[in-house]
PDB file of C-alpha atoms in Angstrom:
ATOM      1  CA  MET A  10     119.341 134.357  56.260  1.00  0.00           C
ATOM      2  CA  GLY A  11     119.175 134.528  60.024  1.00  0.00           C
ATOM      3  CA  SER A  12     116.936 132.616  62.376  1.00  0.00           C
ATOM      4  CA  TRP A  13     114.067 134.516  63.982  1.00  0.00           C
ATOM      5  CA  ARG A  14     112.512 134.025  67.382  1.00  0.00           C
ATOM      6  CA  ALA A  15     109.848 135.840  69.365  1.00  0.00           C
ATOM      7  CA  GLY A  16     109.739 135.387  73.126  1.00  0.00           C
ATOM      8  CA  CYS A  17     106.511 137.001  74.330  1.00  0.00           C
ATOM      9  CA  VAL A  18     105.957 138.268  77.852  1.00  0.00           C
ATOM     10  CA  GLU A  19     102.593 139.489  79.082  1.00  0.00           C
ATOM     11  CA  THR A  20     102.843 141.578  82.238  1.00  0.00           C
ATOM     12  CA  ARG A  21     100.384 143.386  84.452  1.00  0.00           C
ATOM     13  CA  THR A  22     101.602 146.565  86.110  1.00  0.00           C
ATOM     14  CA  SER A  23     100.040 148.539  88.911  1.00  0.00           C
ATOM     15  CA  GLY A  24     100.529 152.258  89.432  1.00  0.00           C
ATOM     16  CA  SER A  25     103.914 153.782  88.651  1.00  0.00           C
ATOM     17  CA  GLU A  26     106.144 151.085  90.117  1.00  0.00           C
ATOM     18  CA  GLU A  27     107.224 149.999  86.638  1.00  0.00           C
ATOM     19  CA  ARG A  28     107.962 153.546  85.443  1.00  0.00           C
ATOM     20  CA  ALA A  29     110.630 156.172  86.018  1.00  0.00           C
ATOM     21  CA  GLY A  30     112.420 158.906  84.091  1.00  0.00           C
ATOM     22  CA  GLU A  31     111.445 160.675  80.897  1.00  0.00           C
ATOM     23  CA  THR A  32     108.736 159.976  78.341  1.00  0.00           C
ATOM     24  CA  THR A  33     109.942 158.067  75.289  1.00  0.00           C
ATOM     25  CA  VAL A  34     106.744 157.164  73.421  1.00  0.00           C
ATOM     26  CA  ARG A  35     104.848 159.636  71.235  1.00  0.00           C
ATOM     27  CA  GLU A  36     102.370 157.475  69.353  1.00  0.00           C
ATOM     28  CA  ASP A  37      99.579 155.201  70.396  1.00  0.00           C
ATOM     29  CA  GLY A  38     101.475 152.094  69.401  1.00  0.00           C
ATOM     30  CA  THR A  39     104.110 149.634  70.515  1.00  0.00           C
ATOM     31  CA  ALA A  40     107.507 151.160  71.319  1.00  0.00           C
ATOM     32  CA  PRO A  41     110.440 148.857  70.545  1.00  0.00           C
ATOM     33  CA  ARG A  42     114.013 149.612  71.536  1.00  0.00           C
ATOM     34  CA  SER A  43     116.327 147.906  69.076  1.00  0.00           C
ATOM     35  CA  ASP A  44     120.019 147.000  69.084  1.00  0.00           C
ATOM     36  CA  SER A  45     122.468 144.434  67.703  1.00  0.00           C
ATOM     37  CA  TYR A  46     125.376 142.525  69.240  1.00  0.00           C
ATOM     38  CA  GLY A  47     128.004 140.054  68.045  1.00  0.00           C
ATOM     39  CA  PHE A  48     129.614 137.057  69.715  1.00  0.00           C
ATOM     40  CA  SER A  49     132.246 134.429  68.930  1.00  0.00           C
ATOM     41  CA  LEU A  50     133.881 131.476  70.699  1.00  0.00           C
ATOM     42  CA  LEU A  51     135.899 133.795  72.945  1.00  0.00           C
ATOM     43  CA  PRO A  52     134.452 133.257  76.455  1.00  0.00           C
ATOM     44  CA  SER A  53     132.920 136.087  78.461  1.00  0.00           C
ATOM     45  CA  VAL A  54     135.184 135.995  81.495  1.00  0.00           C
ATOM     46  CA  ARG A  55     133.369 136.458  84.786  1.00  0.00           C
ATOM     47  CA  ALA A  56     134.410 136.112  88.416  1.00  0.00           C
ATOM     48  CA  THR A  57     133.871 132.652  89.888  1.00  0.00           C
ATOM     49  CA  TRP A  58     134.718 130.512  92.906  1.00  0.00           C
ATOM     50  CA  ALA A  59     137.854 128.360  93.139  1.00  0.00           C
ATOM     51  CA  PRO A  60     139.960 126.716  95.855  1.00  0.00           C
ATOM     52  CA  LYS A  61     142.406 129.132  97.481  1.00  0.00           C
ATOM     53  CA  GLY A  62     145.635 129.392  95.492  1.00  0.00           C
ATOM     54  CA  GLN A  63     144.185 127.653  92.411  1.00  0.00           C
ATOM     55  CA  THR A  64     143.397 130.326  89.823  1.00  0.00           C
ATOM     56  CA  PRO A  65     140.765 129.093  87.349  1.00  0.00           C
ATOM     57  CA  VAL A  66     142.033 128.800  83.773  1.00  0.00           C
ATOM     58  CA  LEU A  67     139.717 128.869  80.745  1.00  0.00           C
ATOM     59  CA  HIS A  68     140.807 126.733  77.790  1.00  0.00           C
ATOM     60  CA  HIS A  69     138.982 127.732  74.646  1.00  0.00           C
ATOM     61  CA  ARG A  70     139.202 127.435  70.886  1.00  0.00           C
ATOM     62  CA  PHE A  71     139.971 130.576  68.902  1.00  0.00           C
ATOM     63  CA  ASN A  72     138.746 131.329  65.416  1.00  0.00           C
ATOM     64  CA  TRP A  73     137.247 134.276  63.589  1.00  0.00           C
ATOM     65  CA  LYS A  74     133.785 132.811  63.107  1.00  0.00           C
ATOM     66  CA  ARG A  75     131.173 135.155  64.479  1.00  0.00           C
ATOM     67  CA  LEU A  76     127.429 135.310  64.954  1.00  0.00           C
ATOM     68  CA  SER A  77     125.414 138.480  65.290  1.00  0.00           C
ATOM     69  CA  MET A  78     122.183 139.088  67.167  1.00  0.00           C
ATOM     70  CA  SER A  79     119.572 141.768  66.699  1.00  0.00           C
ATOM     71  CA  ALA A  80     116.861 142.333  69.257  1.00  0.00           C
ATOM     72  CA  ALA A  81     113.921 144.619  69.967  1.00  0.00           C
ATOM     73  CA  LEU A  82     112.235 145.053  73.321  1.00  0.00           C
ATOM     74  CA  CYS A  83     108.612 145.954  72.619  1.00  0.00           C
ATOM     75  CA  PHE A  84     106.345 147.736  75.090  1.00  0.00           C
ATOM     76  CA  ARG A  85     102.685 148.690  74.942  1.00  0.00           C
ATOM     77  CA  PRO A  86     102.241 152.402  75.830  1.00  0.00           C
ATOM     78  CA  ASP A  87      99.909 151.519  78.719  1.00  0.00           C
ATOM     79  CA  GLY A  88     102.507 149.204  80.237  1.00  0.00           C
ATOM     80  CA  THR A  89     100.308 146.122  80.068  1.00  0.00           C
ATOM     81  CA  GLU A  90     102.457 144.026  77.761  1.00  0.00           C
ATOM     82  CA  ALA A  91     106.079 143.551  76.707  1.00  0.00           C
ATOM     83  CA  SER A  92     107.820 141.158  74.340  1.00  0.00           C
ATOM     84  CA  LEU A  93     111.273 140.392  72.989  1.00  0.00           C
ATOM     85  CA  VAL A  94     111.848 139.780  69.277  1.00  0.00           C
ATOM     86  CA  PHE A  95     115.327 138.678  68.223  1.00  0.00           C
ATOM     87  CA  GLY A  96     117.271 137.274  65.301  1.00  0.00           C
ATOM     88  CA  ILE A  97     120.577 135.419  64.999  1.00  0.00           C
ATOM     89  CA  GLN A  98     122.686 135.179  61.854  1.00  0.00           C
ATOM     90  CA  PRO A  99     126.296 134.448  60.782  1.00  0.00           C
ATOM     91  CA  GLY A 100     128.573 137.438  60.249  1.00  0.00           C
ATOM     92  CA  ALA A 101     127.448 141.017  60.786  1.00  0.00           C
ATOM     93  CA  TYR A 102     124.156 142.775  60.228  1.00  0.00           C
ATOM     94  CA  ASN A 103     123.828 145.268  57.390  1.00  0.00           C
ATOM     95  CA  ASP A 104     120.994 147.428  56.122  1.00  0.00           C
ATOM     96  CA  GLN A 105     119.410 144.577  54.131  1.00  0.00           C
ATOM     97  CA  SER A 106     119.380 142.111  57.018  1.00  0.00           C
ATOM     98  CA  LEU A 107     118.093 144.821  59.367  1.00  0.00           C
ATOM     99  CA  ILE A 108     115.258 145.523  56.930  1.00  0.00           C
ATOM    100  CA  GLU A 109     114.404 141.823  57.146  1.00  0.00           C
ATOM    101  CA  PHE A 110     114.411 142.179  60.922  1.00  0.00           C
ATOM    102  CA  LEU A 111     112.038 145.167  60.796  1.00  0.00           C
ATOM    103  CA  THR A 112     109.755 143.258  58.437  1.00  0.00           C
ATOM    104  CA  GLU A 113     109.658 140.360  60.890  1.00  0.00           C
ATOM    105  CA  LEU A 114     109.076 142.798  63.745  1.00  0.00           C
ATOM    106  CA  ARG A 115     106.029 144.257  61.981  1.00  0.00           C
ATOM    107  CA  ARG A 116     104.665 140.760  61.408  1.00  0.00           C
ATOM    108  CA  HIS A 117     105.158 139.877  65.064  1.00  0.00           C
ATOM    109  CA  LEU A 118     103.351 143.055  66.158  1.00  0.00           C
ATOM    110  CA  ASP A 119     100.440 142.402  63.764  1.00  0.00           C
ATOM    111  CA  GLY A 120     101.015 145.636  61.874  1.00  0.00           C
ATOM    112  CA  ASP A 121     100.467 147.909  64.899  1.00  0.00           C
ATOM    113  CA  LYS A 122     101.782 151.465  64.718  1.00  0.00           C
ATOM    114  CA  VAL A 123     105.276 151.573  66.159  1.00  0.00           C
ATOM    115  CA  THR A 124     107.762 154.132  67.429  1.00  0.00           C
ATOM    116  CA  LEU A 125     111.199 152.531  67.043  1.00  0.00           C
ATOM    117  CA  ILE A 126     114.077 153.840  69.148  1.00  0.00           C
ATOM    118  CA  TRP A 127     117.574 152.837  68.084  1.00  0.00           C
ATOM    119  CA  ASP A 128     121.157 154.111  67.912  1.00  0.00           C
ATOM    120  CA  GLY A 129     123.193 155.707  65.118  1.00  0.00           C
ATOM    121  CA  LEU A 130     124.681 152.528  63.645  1.00  0.00           C
ATOM    122  CA  PRO A 131     125.785 153.255  60.045  1.00  0.00           C
ATOM    123  CA  SER A 132     123.336 150.643  58.746  1.00  0.00           C
ATOM    124  CA  HIS A 133     120.544 152.574  60.452  1.00  0.00           C
ATOM    125  CA  ARG A 134     121.513 155.716  58.525  1.00  0.00           C
ATOM    126  CA  SER A 135     122.304 154.262  55.089  1.00  0.00           C
ATOM    127  CA  ARG A 136     120.511 155.404  51.925  1.00  0.00           C
ATOM    128  CA  VAL A 137     118.961 151.972  51.529  1.00  0.00           C
ATOM    129  CA  MET A 138     117.575 152.069  55.060  1.00  0.00           C
ATOM    130  CA  GLN A 139     116.325 155.648  54.750  1.00  0.00           C
ATOM    131  CA  ALA A 140     114.532 154.767  51.511  1.00  0.00           C
ATOM    132  CA  PHE A 141     112.923 151.768  53.219  1.00  0.00           C
ATOM    133  CA  LEU A 142     111.836 153.814  56.246  1.00  0.00           C
ATOM    134  CA  LYS A 143     110.170 156.431  54.056  1.00  0.00           C
ATOM    135  CA  LYS A 144     107.905 153.719  52.673  1.00  0.00           C
ATOM    136  CA  GLN A 145     106.953 152.523  56.174  1.00  0.00           C
ATOM    137  CA  ARG A 146     105.627 155.800  57.574  1.00  0.00           C
ATOM    138  CA  LYS A 147     102.063 154.495  57.838  1.00  0.00           C
ATOM    139  CA  TRP A 148     103.119 152.217  60.678  1.00  0.00           C
ATOM    140  CA  LEU A 149     106.680 153.152  61.694  1.00  0.00           C
ATOM    141  CA  VAL A 150     108.230 156.255  63.285  1.00  0.00           C
ATOM    142  CA  VAL A 151     111.970 156.124  64.033  1.00  0.00           C
ATOM    143  CA  GLU A 152     113.649 158.075  66.835  1.00  0.00           C
ATOM    144  CA  ARG A 153     117.421 158.013  67.248  1.00  0.00           C
ATOM    145  CA  LEU A 154     119.145 157.763  70.589  1.00  0.00           C
ATOM    146  CA  PRO A 155     121.741 160.434  71.420  1.00  0.00           C
ATOM    147  CA  ALA A 156     125.285 159.609  70.287  1.00  0.00           C
ATOM    148  CA  TYR A 157     127.326 157.409  72.646  1.00  0.00           C
ATOM    149  CA  ALA A 158     124.392 156.720  74.945  1.00  0.00           C
ATOM    150  CA  PRO A 159     124.123 152.928  75.370  1.00  0.00           C
ATOM    151  CA  ASP A 160     122.957 153.578  78.934  1.00  0.00           C
ATOM    152  CA  LEU A 161     119.655 154.818  77.463  1.00  0.00           C
ATOM    153  CA  ASN A 162     119.006 151.641  75.471  1.00  0.00           C
ATOM    154  CA  PRO A 163     117.286 148.872  77.484  1.00  0.00           C
ATOM    155  CA  VAL A 164     118.382 146.273  74.912  1.00  0.00           C
ATOM    156  CA  GLU A 165     121.961 146.735  76.123  1.00  0.00           C
ATOM    157  CA  GLN A 166     120.794 145.123  79.357  1.00  0.00           C
ATOM    158  CA  ILE A 167     119.863 142.003  77.400  1.00  0.00           C
ATOM    159  CA  TRP A 168     123.450 141.516  76.247  1.00  0.00           C
ATOM    160  CA  GLY A 169     124.788 142.129  79.752  1.00  0.00           C
ATOM    161  CA  ASN A 170     122.334 139.645  81.232  1.00  0.00           C
ATOM    162  CA  LEU A 171     123.243 137.052  78.609  1.00  0.00           C
ATOM    163  CA  LYS A 172     127.002 137.472  79.131  1.00  0.00           C
ATOM    164  CA  GLY A 173     126.584 137.255  82.881  1.00  0.00           C
ATOM    165  CA  SER A 174     124.454 134.096  82.723  1.00  0.00           C
ATOM    166  CA  GLU A 175     124.504 131.608  79.816  1.00  0.00           C
ATOM    167  CA  LEU A 176     127.754 132.918  78.271  1.00  0.00           C
ATOM    168  CA  ALA A 177     129.726 133.435  81.474  1.00  0.00           C
ATOM    169  CA  ASN A 178     133.049 131.520  81.294  1.00  0.00           C
ATOM    170  CA  LEU A 179     131.572 129.350  78.546  1.00  0.00           C
ATOM    171  CA  CYS A 180     134.144 127.484  76.421  1.00  0.00           C
ATOM    172  CA  LEU A 181     132.650 125.640  73.442  1.00  0.00           C
ATOM    173  CA  ASP A 182     134.038 123.829  70.423  1.00  0.00           C
ATOM    174  CA  THR A 183     131.799 125.169  67.661  1.00  0.00           C
ATOM    175  CA  ILE A 184     129.898 128.340  66.859  1.00  0.00           C
ATOM    176  CA  GLY A 185     126.807 126.174  66.372  1.00  0.00           C
ATOM    177  CA  GLU A 186     126.934 125.156  70.042  1.00  0.00           C
ATOM    178  CA  ALA A 187     127.254 128.806  70.989  1.00  0.00           C
ATOM    179  CA  GLU A 188     124.213 129.672  68.900  1.00  0.00           C
ATOM    180  CA  GLU A 189     122.121 127.082  70.737  1.00  0.00           C
ATOM    181  CA  ILE A 190     123.175 128.504  74.115  1.00  0.00           C
ATOM    182  CA  VAL A 191     122.478 132.067  73.001  1.00  0.00           C
ATOM    183  CA  ASP A 192     119.063 131.063  71.642  1.00  0.00           C
ATOM    184  CA  GLN A 193     118.184 129.437  74.958  1.00  0.00           C
ATOM    185  CA  GLY A 194     119.368 132.491  76.872  1.00  0.00           C
ATOM    186  CA  LEU A 195     117.351 134.918  74.771  1.00  0.00           C
ATOM    187  CA  CYS A 196     114.266 132.728  75.096  1.00  0.00           C
ATOM    188  CA  ARG A 197     114.773 132.739  78.879  1.00  0.00           C
ATOM    189  CA  ILE A 198     114.998 136.521  78.944  1.00  0.00           C
ATOM    190  CA  GLY A 199     111.972 136.833  76.681  1.00  0.00           C
ATOM    191  CA  ASN A 200     109.888 134.695  79.032  1.00  0.00           C
ATOM    192  CA  GLU A 201     110.929 136.202  82.374  1.00  0.00           C
ATOM    193  CA  THR A 202     107.994 138.466  83.066  1.00  0.00           C
ATOM    194  CA  ARG A 203     109.671 141.320  84.934  1.00  0.00           C
ATOM    195  CA  LEU A 204     112.946 141.582  83.016  1.00  0.00           C
ATOM    196  CA  ALA A 205     111.724 143.719  80.107  1.00  0.00           C
ATOM    197  CA  PHE A 206     110.368 146.375  82.455  1.00  0.00           C
ATOM    198  CA  ALA A 207     113.398 146.070  84.735  1.00  0.00           C
ATOM    199  CA  PHE A 208     115.664 146.833  81.761  1.00  0.00           C
ATOM    200  CA  LEU A 209     113.523 149.870  80.926  1.00  0.00           C
ATOM    201  CA  ARG A 210     113.572 151.059  84.527  1.00  0.00           C
ATOM    202  CA  HIS A 211     117.343 150.596  84.742  1.00  0.00           C
ATOM    203  CA  CYS A 212     117.768 153.130  81.923  1.00  0.00           C
ATOM    204  CA  GLY A 213     115.629 155.687  83.734  1.00  0.00           C
ATOM    205  CA  LEU A 214     112.911 155.585  81.078  1.00  0.00           C
ATOM    206  CA  LYS A 215     109.145 155.263  81.199  1.00  0.00           C
ATOM    207  CA  LEU A 216     106.389 154.529  78.709  1.00  0.00           C
TER     208      LEU A 216
END
């Protein structure tokens, strides 16, 4: 079982300054964009400062242990509220663990009607997942992103922000330490008021 967190952000928008691009929401409900990402003890190498002629060297431990993250950016259609819901677990996500994530997402959103936008990951298209989604039609509508279009998924910006901040050049001894750092980073993102809408705007999308 993974660990679940919900970092809620309430925002107030004025006019169209928080909106650009094409319409992505069809129903009068919350519109999450969902994605998953994996990380290990291999550092995310980023440019840094160093004395002239002294190239920085990262010394890190290497093993095959891996943690996976799943996240959903959730927006109210009127642009008045946004929140981040995420989970962290060992290994990779599959259809069963993603179903757990969707169940937790529904609980976090108090059963509101939802249009979920995600990519074509095999676990999203499996028979088990399709059977589950058919039973959720009272509250959940699923729309798939075009193939090979991560630039249209605001959640991709979460991973980039995390790798450029908390995980940048980070060399740790254990995967448990990495999980703590990742948890802190996701909580930071979930509580920075303007980031959720900035990620949406970066993808050229609007509510």
